[in-house]
mmCIF file of C-alpha atoms in Angstrom:
data_model
loop_
_atom_site.group_PDB
_atom_site.id
_atom_site.type_symbol
_atom_site.label_atom_id
_atom_site.label_comp_id
_atom_site.label_asym_id
_atom_site.label_seq_id
_atom_site.Cartn_x
_atom_site.Cartn_y
_atom_site.Cartn_z
ATOM 1 C CA MET A 1 -15.834 -21.127 45.706
ATOM 2 C CA SER A 2 -18.414 -22.280 48.518
ATOM 3 C CA ASP A 3 -18.099 -26.922 48.615
ATOM 4 C CA THR A 4 -22.116 -26.565 48.521
ATOM 5 C CA THR A 5 -25.562 -24.262 47.168
ATOM 6 C CA THR A 6 -27.688 -23.551 49.701
ATOM 7 C CA ASN A 7 -29.494 -26.443 50.173
ATOM 8 C CA GLY A 8 -26.723 -28.334 51.061
ATOM 9 C CA VAL A 9 -26.554 -30.027 47.422
ATOM 10 C CA PRO A 10 -22.603 -30.134 46.267
ATOM 11 C CA ALA A 11 -20.802 -27.302 44.028
ATOM 12 C CA ALA A 12 -19.597 -29.874 41.998
ATOM 13 C CA PHE A 13 -22.351 -31.527 41.228
ATOM 14 C CA ALA A 14 -25.178 -27.803 41.017
ATOM 15 C CA GLU A 15 -26.642 -27.389 36.791
ATOM 16 C CA PRO A 16 -25.124 -24.129 36.664
ATOM 17 C CA VAL A 17 -26.922 -21.509 36.206
ATOM 18 C CA VAL A 18 -24.604 -18.153 36.078
ATOM 19 C CA ARG A 19 -23.223 -17.091 33.104
ATOM 20 C CA VAL A 20 -19.331 -17.516 32.150
ATOM 21 C CA ARG A 21 -17.129 -14.742 31.084
ATOM 22 C CA PRO A 22 -15.153 -14.080 28.043
ATOM 23 C CA ALA A 23 -12.188 -14.487 30.061
ATOM 24 C CA TRP A 24 -13.465 -17.805 31.303
ATOM 25 C CA MET A 25 -14.731 -18.549 27.294
ATOM 26 C CA SER A 26 -10.672 -17.519 25.947
ATOM 27 C CA LEU A 27 -9.065 -19.385 28.491
ATOM 28 C CA LEU A 28 -10.708 -22.419 27.857
ATOM 29 C CA PHE A 29 -10.711 -21.673 24.046
ATOM 30 C CA PHE A 30 -6.651 -21.526 24.120
ATOM 31 C CA ALA A 31 -6.449 -24.166 25.991
ATOM 32 C CA ASN A 32 -7.997 -26.756 23.676
ATOM 33 C CA ILE A 33 -6.234 -25.097 20.702
ATOM 34 C CA ALA A 34 -3.489 -26.481 22.647
ATOM 35 C CA LEU A 35 -4.402 -29.785 23.137
ATOM 36 C CA TRP A 36 -5.591 -30.491 19.901
ATOM 37 C CA LEU A 37 -2.224 -28.915 19.150
ATOM 38 C CA GLY A 38 0.350 -31.428 20.935
ATOM 39 C CA ILE A 39 -2.853 -34.515 19.071
ATOM 40 C CA TYR A 40 -2.853 -33.432 15.714
ATOM 41 C CA ALA A 41 0.898 -31.184 14.917
ATOM 42 C CA PRO A 42 2.587 -35.060 15.227
ATOM 43 C CA ILE A 43 -0.094 -37.317 13.535
ATOM 44 C CA GLN A 44 -0.166 -34.760 10.128
ATOM 45 C CA VAL A 45 4.033 -33.627 9.783
ATOM 46 C CA LEU A 46 6.161 -35.431 13.235
ATOM 47 C CA LEU A 47 5.410 -39.302 12.919
ATOM 48 C CA PRO A 48 5.456 -39.500 8.945
ATOM 49 C CA GLN A 49 8.670 -37.986 9.267
ATOM 50 C CA GLN A 50 9.508 -39.617 12.445
ATOM 51 C CA ALA A 51 8.480 -43.255 10.700
ATOM 52 C CA GLU A 52 11.269 -42.966 7.401
ATOM 53 C CA ILE A 53 13.122 -42.144 9.472
ATOM 54 C CA LEU A 54 13.481 -45.390 11.445
ATOM 55 C CA ASP A 55 12.299 -47.781 8.639
ATOM 56 C CA ALA A 56 12.000 -45.914 5.542
ATOM 57 C CA ALA A 57 11.151 -49.315 3.658
ATOM 58 C CA ASN A 58 8.656 -49.507 5.917
ATOM 59 C CA LYS A 59 6.971 -46.062 6.849
ATOM 60 C CA GLU A 60 3.807 -46.210 5.662
ATOM 61 C CA THR A 61 2.780 -49.971 8.116
ATOM 62 C CA VAL A 62 5.367 -48.613 10.754
ATOM 63 C CA PHE A 63 3.217 -44.955 10.818
ATOM 64 C CA GLY A 64 -0.044 -47.401 10.915
ATOM 65 C CA VAL A 65 0.800 -49.330 13.785
ATOM 66 C CA VAL A 66 1.975 -46.590 15.862
ATOM 67 C CA THR A 67 -0.899 -44.688 15.470
ATOM 68 C CA GLY A 68 -3.237 -47.162 15.705
ATOM 69 C CA ILE A 69 -1.804 -48.211 19.498
ATOM 70 C CA GLY A 70 -2.194 -45.093 20.220
ATOM 71 C CA ALA A 71 -5.515 -44.511 18.915
ATOM 72 C CA ALA A 72 -7.093 -47.681 21.222
ATOM 73 C CA VAL A 73 -5.088 -46.404 24.287
ATOM 74 C CA ALA A 74 -6.885 -43.002 24.005
ATOM 75 C CA LEU A 75 -10.457 -45.081 23.624
ATOM 76 C CA VAL A 76 -9.670 -46.256 27.092
ATOM 77 C CA ALA A 77 -8.488 -42.844 28.634
ATOM 78 C CA ASN A 78 -10.422 -40.740 27.995
ATOM 79 C CA PRO A 79 -13.511 -42.248 30.020
ATOM 80 C CA ALA A 80 -11.348 -43.528 32.288
ATOM 81 C CA ILE A 81 -9.628 -39.845 33.830
ATOM 82 C CA GLY A 82 -12.928 -38.724 33.373
ATOM 83 C CA LEU A 83 -14.144 -41.058 35.486
ATOM 84 C CA LEU A 84 -11.394 -40.890 38.236
ATOM 85 C CA SER A 85 -11.818 -36.985 38.185
ATOM 86 C CA ASP A 86 -15.219 -37.602 38.951
ATOM 87 C CA ARG A 87 -13.910 -39.049 42.059
ATOM 88 C CA THR A 88 -11.155 -36.795 43.686
ATOM 89 C CA THR A 89 -12.381 -34.706 46.450
ATOM 90 C CA SER A 90 -8.532 -32.481 46.379
ATOM 91 C CA ARG A 91 -8.753 -29.251 47.884
ATOM 92 C CA PHE A 92 -8.150 -28.268 44.033
ATOM 93 C CA GLY A 93 -11.362 -29.105 42.584
ATOM 94 C CA ARG A 94 -11.863 -32.193 40.821
ATOM 95 C CA ARG A 95 -10.503 -31.280 36.799
ATOM 96 C CA HIS A 96 -8.145 -29.216 37.504
ATOM 97 C CA PRO A 97 -5.522 -32.000 39.373
ATOM 98 C CA TRP A 98 -6.575 -34.068 35.973
ATOM 99 C CA THR A 99 -6.011 -31.796 33.570
ATOM 100 C CA VAL A 100 -3.013 -30.836 35.248
ATOM 101 C CA ALA A 101 -2.150 -34.668 35.113
ATOM 102 C CA GLY A 102 -2.613 -35.095 31.598
ATOM 103 C CA ALA A 103 -0.451 -32.365 30.048
ATOM 104 C CA VAL A 104 2.627 -33.328 32.155
ATOM 105 C CA THR A 105 1.767 -37.234 30.501
ATOM 106 C CA GLY A 106 1.148 -35.619 27.259
ATOM 107 C CA ALA A 107 4.089 -33.628 27.597
ATOM 108 C CA VAL A 108 7.156 -36.559 29.028
ATOM 109 C CA GLY A 109 5.426 -38.592 25.834
ATOM 110 C CA LEU A 110 6.394 -35.732 23.397
ATOM 111 C CA VAL A 111 9.613 -35.272 24.780
ATOM 112 C CA VAL A 112 9.970 -39.507 24.687
ATOM 113 C CA LEU A 113 9.181 -38.947 20.942
ATOM 114 C CA ALA A 114 11.567 -36.932 20.281
ATOM 115 C CA GLU A 115 14.558 -38.990 21.309
ATOM 116 C CA ALA A 116 12.937 -42.247 20.152
ATOM 117 C CA PRO A 117 15.538 -44.381 18.823
ATOM 118 C CA ASN A 118 13.401 -46.744 17.424
ATOM 119 C CA VAL A 119 9.852 -47.885 16.919
ATOM 120 C CA VAL A 120 9.035 -49.691 20.283
ATOM 121 C CA VAL A 121 9.911 -46.173 22.227
ATOM 122 C CA MET A 122 8.136 -44.013 19.534
ATOM 123 C CA THR A 123 4.993 -46.142 20.018
ATOM 124 C CA LEU A 124 5.382 -45.948 23.627
ATOM 125 C CA GLY A 125 5.992 -41.828 23.633
ATOM 126 C CA TRP A 126 2.843 -41.654 20.909
ATOM 127 C CA CYS A 127 0.500 -44.291 24.095
ATOM 128 C CA LEU A 128 1.629 -41.237 26.508
ATOM 129 C CA VAL A 129 0.666 -38.370 24.416
ATOM 130 C CA GLN A 130 -2.864 -40.272 23.498
ATOM 131 C CA ALA A 131 -3.429 -41.197 27.297
ATOM 132 C CA GLY A 132 -2.435 -37.944 28.669
ATOM 133 C CA LEU A 133 -4.321 -35.822 25.997
ATOM 134 C CA ASN A 134 -7.111 -37.047 26.238
ATOM 135 C CA GLY A 135 -7.415 -37.407 29.634
ATOM 136 C CA MET A 136 -6.869 -33.831 29.648
ATOM 137 C CA LEU A 137 -9.973 -33.623 26.506
ATOM 138 C CA ALA A 138 -12.113 -35.779 28.654
ATOM 139 C CA THR A 139 -11.569 -32.868 31.933
ATOM 140 C CA LEU A 140 -11.578 -29.396 29.393
ATOM 141 C CA MET A 141 -14.784 -30.605 28.283
ATOM 142 C CA CYS A 142 -16.178 -31.461 31.039
ATOM 143 C CA GLY A 143 -16.068 -27.825 32.217
ATOM 144 C CA ILE A 144 -18.856 -26.351 30.082
ATOM 145 C CA ALA A 145 -20.915 -29.743 31.869
ATOM 146 C CA ASP A 146 -19.291 -27.796 35.186
ATOM 147 C CA ARG A 147 -19.400 -24.543 34.341
ATOM 148 C CA VAL A 148 -21.918 -22.716 31.235
ATOM 149 C CA PRO A 149 -25.342 -22.880 31.321
ATOM 150 C CA VAL A 150 -27.458 -24.640 29.245
ATOM 151 C CA GLY A 151 -28.496 -20.857 27.238
ATOM 152 C CA GLN A 152 -24.538 -20.420 26.817
ATOM 153 C CA ARG A 153 -23.345 -23.702 25.957
ATOM 154 C CA ALA A 154 -23.791 -23.423 21.644
ATOM 155 C CA GLN A 155 -21.811 -20.632 21.867
ATOM 156 C CA VAL A 156 -19.469 -22.218 24.018
ATOM 157 C CA GLY A 157 -19.235 -25.466 21.939
ATOM 158 C CA GLY A 158 -18.535 -23.304 18.858
ATOM 159 C CA LEU A 159 -15.407 -21.677 20.137
ATOM 160 C CA VAL A 160 -14.263 -25.207 21.070
ATOM 161 C CA GLY A 161 -15.248 -26.955 17.721
ATOM 162 C CA ILE A 162 -13.294 -23.593 15.987
ATOM 163 C CA ALA A 163 -10.302 -24.304 18.453
ATOM 164 C CA GLN A 164 -9.894 -27.882 17.325
ATOM 165 C CA MET A 165 -9.534 -26.381 13.397
ATOM 166 C CA LEU A 166 -6.942 -23.995 14.410
ATOM 167 C CA GLY A 167 -5.131 -26.215 16.400
ATOM 168 C CA THR A 168 -4.828 -28.663 13.874
ATOM 169 C CA VAL A 169 -3.647 -25.539 11.278
ATOM 170 C CA LEU A 170 -1.659 -24.138 13.417
ATOM 171 C CA GLY A 171 0.138 -27.014 14.728
ATOM 172 C CA ALA A 172 1.853 -28.096 11.203
ATOM 173 C CA VAL A 173 2.350 -24.465 10.235
ATOM 174 C CA VAL A 174 4.201 -24.534 13.923
ATOM 175 C CA VAL A 175 6.159 -27.834 13.281
ATOM 176 C CA VAL A 176 6.971 -26.979 10.100
ATOM 177 C CA VAL A 177 9.410 -24.061 11.152
ATOM 178 C CA MET A 178 10.555 -26.047 13.521
ATOM 179 C CA LEU A 179 12.045 -28.908 11.527
ATOM 180 C CA ASP A 180 13.742 -26.087 9.093
ATOM 181 C CA LEU A 181 15.237 -24.405 11.954
ATOM 182 C CA ALA A 182 16.249 -27.468 14.444
ATOM 183 C CA GLY A 183 14.540 -30.854 12.869
ATOM 184 C CA LEU A 184 12.354 -32.862 14.674
ATOM 185 C CA PRO A 185 13.318 -32.711 18.314
ATOM 186 C CA LEU A 186 12.808 -29.100 17.914
ATOM 187 C CA GLY A 187 9.416 -29.445 16.156
ATOM 188 C CA TYR A 188 8.653 -31.855 19.353
ATOM 189 C CA ALA A 189 9.443 -29.927 22.369
ATOM 190 C CA VAL A 190 7.818 -26.383 20.771
ATOM 191 C CA CYS A 191 4.727 -28.515 21.177
ATOM 192 C CA ALA A 192 5.084 -30.127 24.814
ATOM 193 C CA VAL A 193 5.559 -26.508 25.997
ATOM 194 C CA ILE A 194 2.858 -25.202 23.657
ATOM 195 C CA VAL A 195 0.395 -27.754 25.361
ATOM 196 C CA LEU A 196 1.927 -27.132 29.462
ATOM 197 C CA GLY A 197 0.826 -23.433 28.379
ATOM 198 C CA GLY A 198 -1.893 -23.870 27.929
ATOM 199 C CA ALA A 199 -3.031 -26.082 30.657
ATOM 200 C CA ALA A 200 -1.572 -23.791 33.098
ATOM 201 C CA ALA A 201 -3.201 -21.037 31.902
ATOM 202 C CA PHE A 202 -6.532 -22.372 32.368
ATOM 203 C CA VAL A 203 -5.901 -24.514 35.901
ATOM 204 C CA LEU A 204 -4.222 -21.381 37.607
ATOM 205 C CA ARG A 205 -6.631 -18.620 36.125
ATOM 206 C CA THR A 206 -10.495 -20.579 36.619
ATOM 207 C CA PRO A 207 -12.074 -22.405 39.283
ATOM 208 C CA ASP A 208 -13.432 -25.590 40.158
ATOM 209 C CA ALA A 209 -15.430 -26.884 42.781
ATOM 210 C CA ARG A 210 -14.510 -28.895 45.451
ATOM 211 C CA LEU A 211 -16.123 -31.873 46.299
ATOM 212 C CA PRO A 212 -16.470 -33.193 49.675
ATOM 213 C CA VAL A 213 -15.881 -36.605 50.695
ATOM 214 C CA ALA A 214 -18.859 -37.446 52.110
ATOM 215 C CA PHE A 215 -20.473 -37.269 49.001
ATOM 216 C CA ARG A 216 -17.517 -38.897 47.066
ATOM 217 C CA PRO A 217 -19.266 -41.944 44.660
ATOM 218 C CA SER A 218 -18.441 -45.279 45.528
ATOM 219 C CA ALA A 219 -14.385 -46.279 44.685
ATOM 220 C CA ARG A 220 -14.605 -49.845 45.155
ATOM 221 C CA ARG A 221 -13.373 -51.117 41.926
ATOM 222 C CA LYS A 222 -16.523 -53.798 40.514
ATOM 223 C CA ASP A 223 -19.542 -50.470 41.058
ATOM 224 C CA VAL A 224 -16.609 -48.414 39.185
ATOM 225 C CA LEU A 225 -15.838 -50.282 36.493
ATOM 226 C CA ALA A 226 -20.033 -51.291 35.950
ATOM 227 C CA GLU A 227 -20.185 -47.215 35.915
ATOM 228 C CA LEU A 228 -18.091 -47.225 32.734
ATOM 229 C CA TRP A 229 -21.332 -48.204 30.807
ATOM 230 C CA VAL A 230 -24.324 -46.312 30.084
ATOM 231 C CA SER A 231 -27.151 -48.378 29.822
ATOM 232 C CA PRO A 232 -28.990 -47.104 26.746
ATOM 233 C CA ARG A 233 -32.554 -48.523 28.032
ATOM 234 C CA LYS A 234 -32.052 -46.484 30.656
ATOM 235 C CA HIS A 235 -30.554 -43.680 29.264
ATOM 236 C CA PRO A 236 -32.095 -43.024 25.577
ATOM 237 C CA ASP A 237 -31.508 -39.897 24.912
ATOM 238 C CA PHE A 238 -27.585 -39.989 25.801
ATOM 239 C CA ALA A 239 -27.605 -43.303 23.710
ATOM 240 C CA TRP A 240 -29.269 -41.766 20.637
ATOM 241 C CA ALA A 241 -27.604 -38.609 21.178
ATOM 242 C CA TRP A 242 -24.352 -40.379 20.941
ATOM 243 C CA GLY A 243 -25.000 -42.656 18.216
ATOM 244 C CA CYS A 244 -25.884 -39.157 16.636
ATOM 245 C CA HIS A 245 -22.233 -37.928 17.232
ATOM 246 C CA PHE A 246 -20.256 -40.535 16.163
ATOM 247 C CA MET A 247 -21.897 -41.578 12.352
ATOM 248 C CA ILE A 248 -21.470 -37.114 11.961
ATOM 249 C CA ASN A 249 -18.007 -37.880 13.093
ATOM 250 C CA LEU A 250 -17.720 -41.073 10.471
ATOM 251 C CA GLY A 251 -19.263 -38.844 7.787
ATOM 252 C CA ASN A 252 -16.259 -35.783 8.492
ATOM 253 C CA ALA A 253 -14.275 -38.221 8.386
ATOM 254 C CA PHE A 254 -15.205 -39.861 5.154
ATOM 255 C CA GLY A 255 -15.275 -37.484 3.431
ATOM 256 C CA THR A 256 -12.018 -35.280 4.714
ATOM 257 C CA LEU A 257 -9.864 -37.900 5.577
ATOM 258 C CA TYR A 258 -8.303 -39.090 1.396
ATOM 259 C CA LEU A 259 -9.188 -36.051 0.154
ATOM 260 C CA LEU A 260 -5.054 -35.881 -1.263
ATOM 261 C CA PHE A 261 -5.833 -39.139 -3.017
ATOM 262 C CA PHE A 262 -8.797 -37.730 -3.914
ATOM 263 C CA LEU A 263 -7.706 -35.493 -6.295
ATOM 264 C CA LYS A 264 -4.538 -37.344 -7.785
ATOM 265 C CA ASP A 265 -6.412 -40.433 -8.667
ATOM 266 C CA ALA A 266 -9.693 -39.534 -9.178
ATOM 267 C CA VAL A 267 -9.856 -35.361 -10.423
ATOM 268 C CA HIS A 268 -5.635 -35.415 -11.559
ATOM 269 C CA TYR A 269 -5.039 -31.889 -10.288
ATOM 270 C CA PRO A 270 -1.976 -30.980 -11.913
ATOM 271 C CA ASP A 271 -0.475 -29.946 -8.022
ATOM 272 C CA PRO A 272 -2.532 -32.102 -5.510
ATOM 273 C CA ASP A 273 -0.866 -30.475 -2.697
ATOM 274 C CA THR A 274 -1.844 -27.357 -3.303
ATOM 275 C CA GLY A 275 -5.046 -28.319 -4.035
ATOM 276 C CA LEU A 276 -5.715 -30.500 -0.927
ATOM 277 C CA LEU A 277 -4.335 -26.442 1.263
ATOM 278 C CA ILE A 278 -6.980 -24.685 -0.947
ATOM 279 C CA MET A 279 -9.989 -26.950 0.149
ATOM 280 C CA MET A 280 -9.052 -27.020 3.569
ATOM 281 C CA GLY A 281 -8.733 -23.447 3.694
ATOM 282 C CA LEU A 282 -11.946 -22.868 2.367
ATOM 283 C CA TYR A 283 -12.840 -25.605 5.010
ATOM 284 C CA GLY A 284 -11.896 -24.291 7.691
ATOM 285 C CA VAL A 285 -13.492 -20.748 7.880
ATOM 286 C CA ALA A 286 -17.083 -21.806 6.395
ATOM 287 C CA LEU A 287 -16.870 -23.791 9.670
ATOM 288 C CA VAL A 288 -15.907 -21.070 11.941
ATOM 289 C CA ILE A 289 -18.979 -19.145 10.693
ATOM 290 C CA GLY A 290 -21.184 -22.317 11.297
ATOM 291 C CA ALA A 291 -20.010 -22.366 14.238
ATOM 292 C CA VAL A 292 -19.895 -18.600 14.687
ATOM 293 C CA LEU A 293 -23.413 -18.214 14.015
ATOM 294 C CA ALA A 294 -25.352 -21.391 15.290
ATOM 295 C CA GLY A 295 -23.938 -20.985 18.286
ATOM 296 C CA HIS A 296 -25.644 -17.173 18.739
ATOM 297 C CA PHE A 297 -29.279 -18.577 17.526
ATOM 298 C CA SER A 298 -28.882 -21.922 19.139
ATOM 299 C CA ASP A 299 -28.398 -20.148 22.200
ATOM 300 C CA ALA A 300 -31.017 -17.551 21.228
ATOM 301 C CA SER A 301 -33.516 -20.237 20.597
ATOM 302 C CA GLY A 302 -32.873 -22.756 22.939
ATOM 303 C CA ARG A 303 -32.646 -25.235 20.092
ATOM 304 C CA ARG A 304 -30.130 -27.938 18.691
ATOM 305 C CA LYS A 305 -32.498 -30.270 16.799
ATOM 306 C CA PRO A 306 -33.181 -28.180 14.113
ATOM 307 C CA TYR A 307 -29.569 -27.094 13.782
ATOM 308 C CA VAL A 308 -28.048 -31.327 13.301
ATOM 309 C CA LEU A 309 -31.003 -31.574 11.356
ATOM 310 C CA ALA A 310 -29.853 -29.279 8.781
ATOM 311 C CA SER A 311 -25.471 -29.495 9.312
ATOM 312 C CA SER A 312 -26.719 -33.488 8.157
ATOM 313 C CA ALA A 313 -28.713 -32.086 5.439
ATOM 314 C CA VAL A 314 -25.614 -29.470 4.209
ATOM 315 C CA MET A 315 -22.866 -32.052 4.936
ATOM 316 C CA ALA A 316 -25.204 -34.993 3.374
ATOM 317 C CA LEU A 317 -25.758 -32.358 0.005
ATOM 318 C CA ALA A 318 -21.841 -31.631 -0.204
ATOM 319 C CA ALA A 319 -20.554 -35.626 -0.509
ATOM 320 C CA LEU A 320 -23.871 -36.086 -3.020
ATOM 321 C CA LEU A 321 -22.049 -33.648 -4.848
ATOM 322 C CA LEU A 322 -18.550 -35.297 -5.308
ATOM 323 C CA VAL A 323 -20.808 -38.118 -5.630
ATOM 324 C CA VAL A 324 -21.618 -37.380 -8.734
ATOM 325 C CA TRP A 325 -19.100 -34.613 -10.420
ATOM 326 C CA GLN A 326 -15.803 -35.604 -9.545
ATOM 327 C CA THR A 327 -13.942 -31.852 -10.626
ATOM 328 C CA TRP A 328 -12.512 -29.544 -9.347
ATOM 329 C CA PRO A 329 -14.795 -27.054 -9.044
ATOM 330 C CA VAL A 330 -17.569 -29.337 -7.763
ATOM 331 C CA ALA A 331 -14.883 -30.225 -4.856
ATOM 332 C CA LEU A 332 -14.362 -26.715 -3.997
ATOM 333 C CA VAL A 333 -18.432 -26.181 -3.428
ATOM 334 C CA ALA A 334 -18.230 -29.100 -1.677
ATOM 335 C CA SER A 335 -15.613 -28.045 0.394
ATOM 336 C CA PRO A 336 -17.547 -25.149 2.300
ATOM 337 C CA LEU A 337 -20.584 -27.230 2.790
ATOM 338 C CA LEU A 338 -18.787 -29.813 4.142
ATOM 339 C CA GLY A 339 -16.822 -27.147 6.530
ATOM 340 C CA VAL A 340 -20.708 -25.604 7.428
ATOM 341 C CA GLY A 341 -22.438 -28.006 8.032
ATOM 342 C CA PHE A 342 -19.776 -29.323 10.014
ATOM 343 C CA GLY A 343 -19.079 -26.269 12.388
ATOM 344 C CA VAL A 344 -22.603 -25.984 12.516
ATOM 345 C CA TYR A 345 -23.210 -29.306 13.969
ATOM 346 C CA MET A 346 -19.679 -28.588 16.621
ATOM 347 C CA ALA A 347 -21.538 -25.795 17.611
ATOM 348 C CA VAL A 348 -24.488 -27.570 19.207
ATOM 349 C CA ALA A 349 -23.590 -30.504 19.615
ATOM 350 C CA LEU A 350 -21.605 -30.043 23.258
ATOM 351 C CA ALA A 351 -24.913 -28.391 24.664
ATOM 352 C CA MET A 352 -27.303 -31.425 23.369
ATOM 353 C CA LEU A 353 -24.856 -33.962 24.740
ATOM 354 C CA THR A 354 -24.647 -32.475 27.816
ATOM 355 C CA GLN A 355 -28.074 -31.372 28.319
ATOM 356 C CA VAL A 356 -29.058 -35.537 28.486
ATOM 357 C CA LEU A 357 -25.999 -36.367 30.511
ATOM 358 C CA PRO A 358 -27.316 -39.283 32.637
ATOM 359 C CA VAL A 359 -26.397 -38.235 36.329
ATOM 360 C CA ALA A 360 -24.278 -34.886 37.283
ATOM 361 C CA GLN A 361 -22.179 -36.866 39.489
ATOM 362 C CA ASN A 362 -20.982 -38.814 36.340
ATOM 363 C CA ARG A 363 -20.243 -35.923 34.276
ATOM 364 C CA ALA A 364 -16.922 -36.706 33.013
ATOM 365 C CA LYS A 365 -16.605 -40.208 32.691
ATOM 366 C CA ASP A 366 -19.981 -39.659 30.374
ATOM 367 C CA LEU A 367 -18.428 -36.801 28.623
ATOM 368 C CA GLY A 368 -15.260 -39.061 27.981
ATOM 369 C CA VAL A 369 -17.718 -41.791 26.885
ATOM 370 C CA VAL A 370 -19.000 -38.914 24.380
ATOM 371 C CA ASN A 371 -15.268 -38.200 22.964
ATOM 372 C CA ILE A 372 -15.395 -42.207 21.980
ATOM 373 C CA ALA A 373 -17.878 -40.969 19.370
ATOM 374 C CA SER A 374 -15.469 -38.270 18.098
ATOM 375 C CA SER A 375 -12.235 -40.381 18.097
ATOM 376 C CA LEU A 376 -13.807 -43.942 17.276
ATOM 377 C CA PRO A 377 -14.002 -42.616 13.319
ATOM 378 C CA GLN A 378 -11.105 -41.797 13.235
ATOM 379 C CA VAL A 379 -9.885 -45.593 13.309
ATOM 380 C CA VAL A 380 -12.407 -47.012 11.877
ATOM 381 C CA ALA A 381 -12.840 -44.886 8.290
ATOM 382 C CA PRO A 382 -9.713 -45.439 6.800
ATOM 383 C CA LEU A 383 -9.872 -49.831 7.950
ATOM 384 C CA LEU A 384 -13.806 -48.581 6.051
ATOM 385 C CA THR A 385 -12.052 -46.703 3.464
ATOM 386 C CA THR A 386 -9.812 -49.588 2.410
ATOM 387 C CA LEU A 387 -12.796 -51.594 2.437
ATOM 388 C CA ILE A 388 -15.296 -49.333 -0.035
ATOM 389 C CA LEU A 389 -12.246 -47.643 -2.504
ATOM 390 C CA LYS A 390 -11.078 -51.400 -3.815
ATOM 391 C CA TRP A 391 -14.102 -53.436 -3.245
ATOM 392 C CA LEU A 392 -17.756 -51.024 -3.234
ATOM 393 C CA GLY A 393 -16.824 -48.392 -5.652
ATOM 394 C CA GLY A 394 -14.168 -46.468 -5.659
ATOM 395 C CA TYR A 395 -14.639 -42.548 -4.575
ATOM 396 C CA PRO A 396 -18.410 -41.726 -5.660
ATOM 397 C CA ALA A 397 -19.152 -45.099 -3.030
ATOM 398 C CA LEU A 398 -16.667 -43.514 -0.346
ATOM 399 C CA PHE A 399 -18.858 -40.237 -1.089
ATOM 400 C CA GLY A 400 -21.516 -42.066 -0.634
ATOM 401 C CA ALA A 401 -20.944 -43.090 2.650
ATOM 402 C CA ALA A 402 -20.494 -40.077 3.745
ATOM 403 C CA ALA A 403 -23.721 -39.009 2.888
ATOM 404 C CA LEU A 404 -25.330 -41.590 3.870
ATOM 405 C CA ALA A 405 -24.119 -41.188 7.369
ATOM 406 C CA THR A 406 -25.103 -38.288 7.664
ATOM 407 C CA VAL A 407 -28.577 -38.506 7.111
ATOM 408 C CA VAL A 408 -28.728 -41.315 9.431
ATOM 409 C CA ALA A 409 -26.987 -39.237 12.289
ATOM 410 C CA GLY A 410 -29.748 -37.122 10.938
ATOM 411 C CA VAL A 411 -32.040 -39.311 11.830
ATOM 412 C CA LEU A 412 -30.642 -40.619 14.636
ATOM 413 C CA VAL A 413 -31.490 -36.989 16.431
ATOM 414 C CA THR A 414 -35.272 -36.980 16.355
ATOM 415 C CA ARG A 415 -35.451 -39.985 18.748
ATOM 416 C CA VAL A 416 -34.153 -37.785 21.577
ATOM 417 C CA ARG A 417 -36.808 -36.149 23.791
ATOM 418 C CA ALA A 418 -35.266 -34.411 26.542
ATOM 419 C CA VAL A 419 -33.665 -31.695 23.302
ATOM 420 C CA ARG A 420 -35.497 -29.471 21.632
#
């Protein structure tokens, strides 16, 4: 690939116009599955079990502390690695070296977890996983802005959303099988191998434009730190879109994080574990359908905001149903509604967000800032949920908060001017 375009602009900064092929999309899809499996398989199964092994009497506290510290690391790593990749002039490209570094760091962290003898080492291992895989996330997401033309981004964004969901589900299945075979070490080791395999396949089989040294942004510490901030005054569309992304993810977190306890304590379903699997199955299937359809029609029309508005309305409706009726039949209706709404949003979100990035030179850093809007709700939602359930009215108030968050997201997206 040439380093510069015909008008002298670096190819790394050029707006993509050539449609990506199915092979490229497939490689990105599987790299994202590997990434999310490496994050969610430990969170869902391995870390809770390890916390119980290391300190059974305080397992909830151990799990909360480890995941909380890891989440804080993730919030820093994502934009920081993105910023570094924006300044990388390696002959292998800007993004690929950091994708490899992130995958290797994450895999090392998983191996450390496999042999962790105490909570301190467990925390260190999980911090390595979060730092590495969030760095990998920053560079993979930037591949959409770097390589995918605007008219194809909703389709690719839908695939990325599906990959996140599949990575979560497959992660749980894989580690449960590995635990039955040989326990925690094998579960962590398999996750590490999958992460490395997904990253290697993407890096070895896809191009990555090299940034000429002459076009590298300033590396002075003052300039680098200043660029971590994106001014809402200078870039209002980016700020409004970021706020919408945060509120949608917050609403989804309110609606899904405590479903097991909801089924047990509010619905009184006789087998809440099975009930949760049924609800999440309906949620997942509906998410895939919503993402695929919205991605196709959004790219065909070139419109993003109507789909965001529709998704926020559908998600709010799902939450409001559970505010009024906390029964098993209504839960079966609300789950696919929430799933299809979130799937529609995921398909158009990356397309919309990549269209409001401030400057091409800082794509990865700015998408790292966007990814904070995805991960921060996972930190904030459990804290707010505890307060809501205890002091503000229980589960009706919780689902009311989910509805409110998604409605606010719909209001915020109307302020975005650069996207139809």
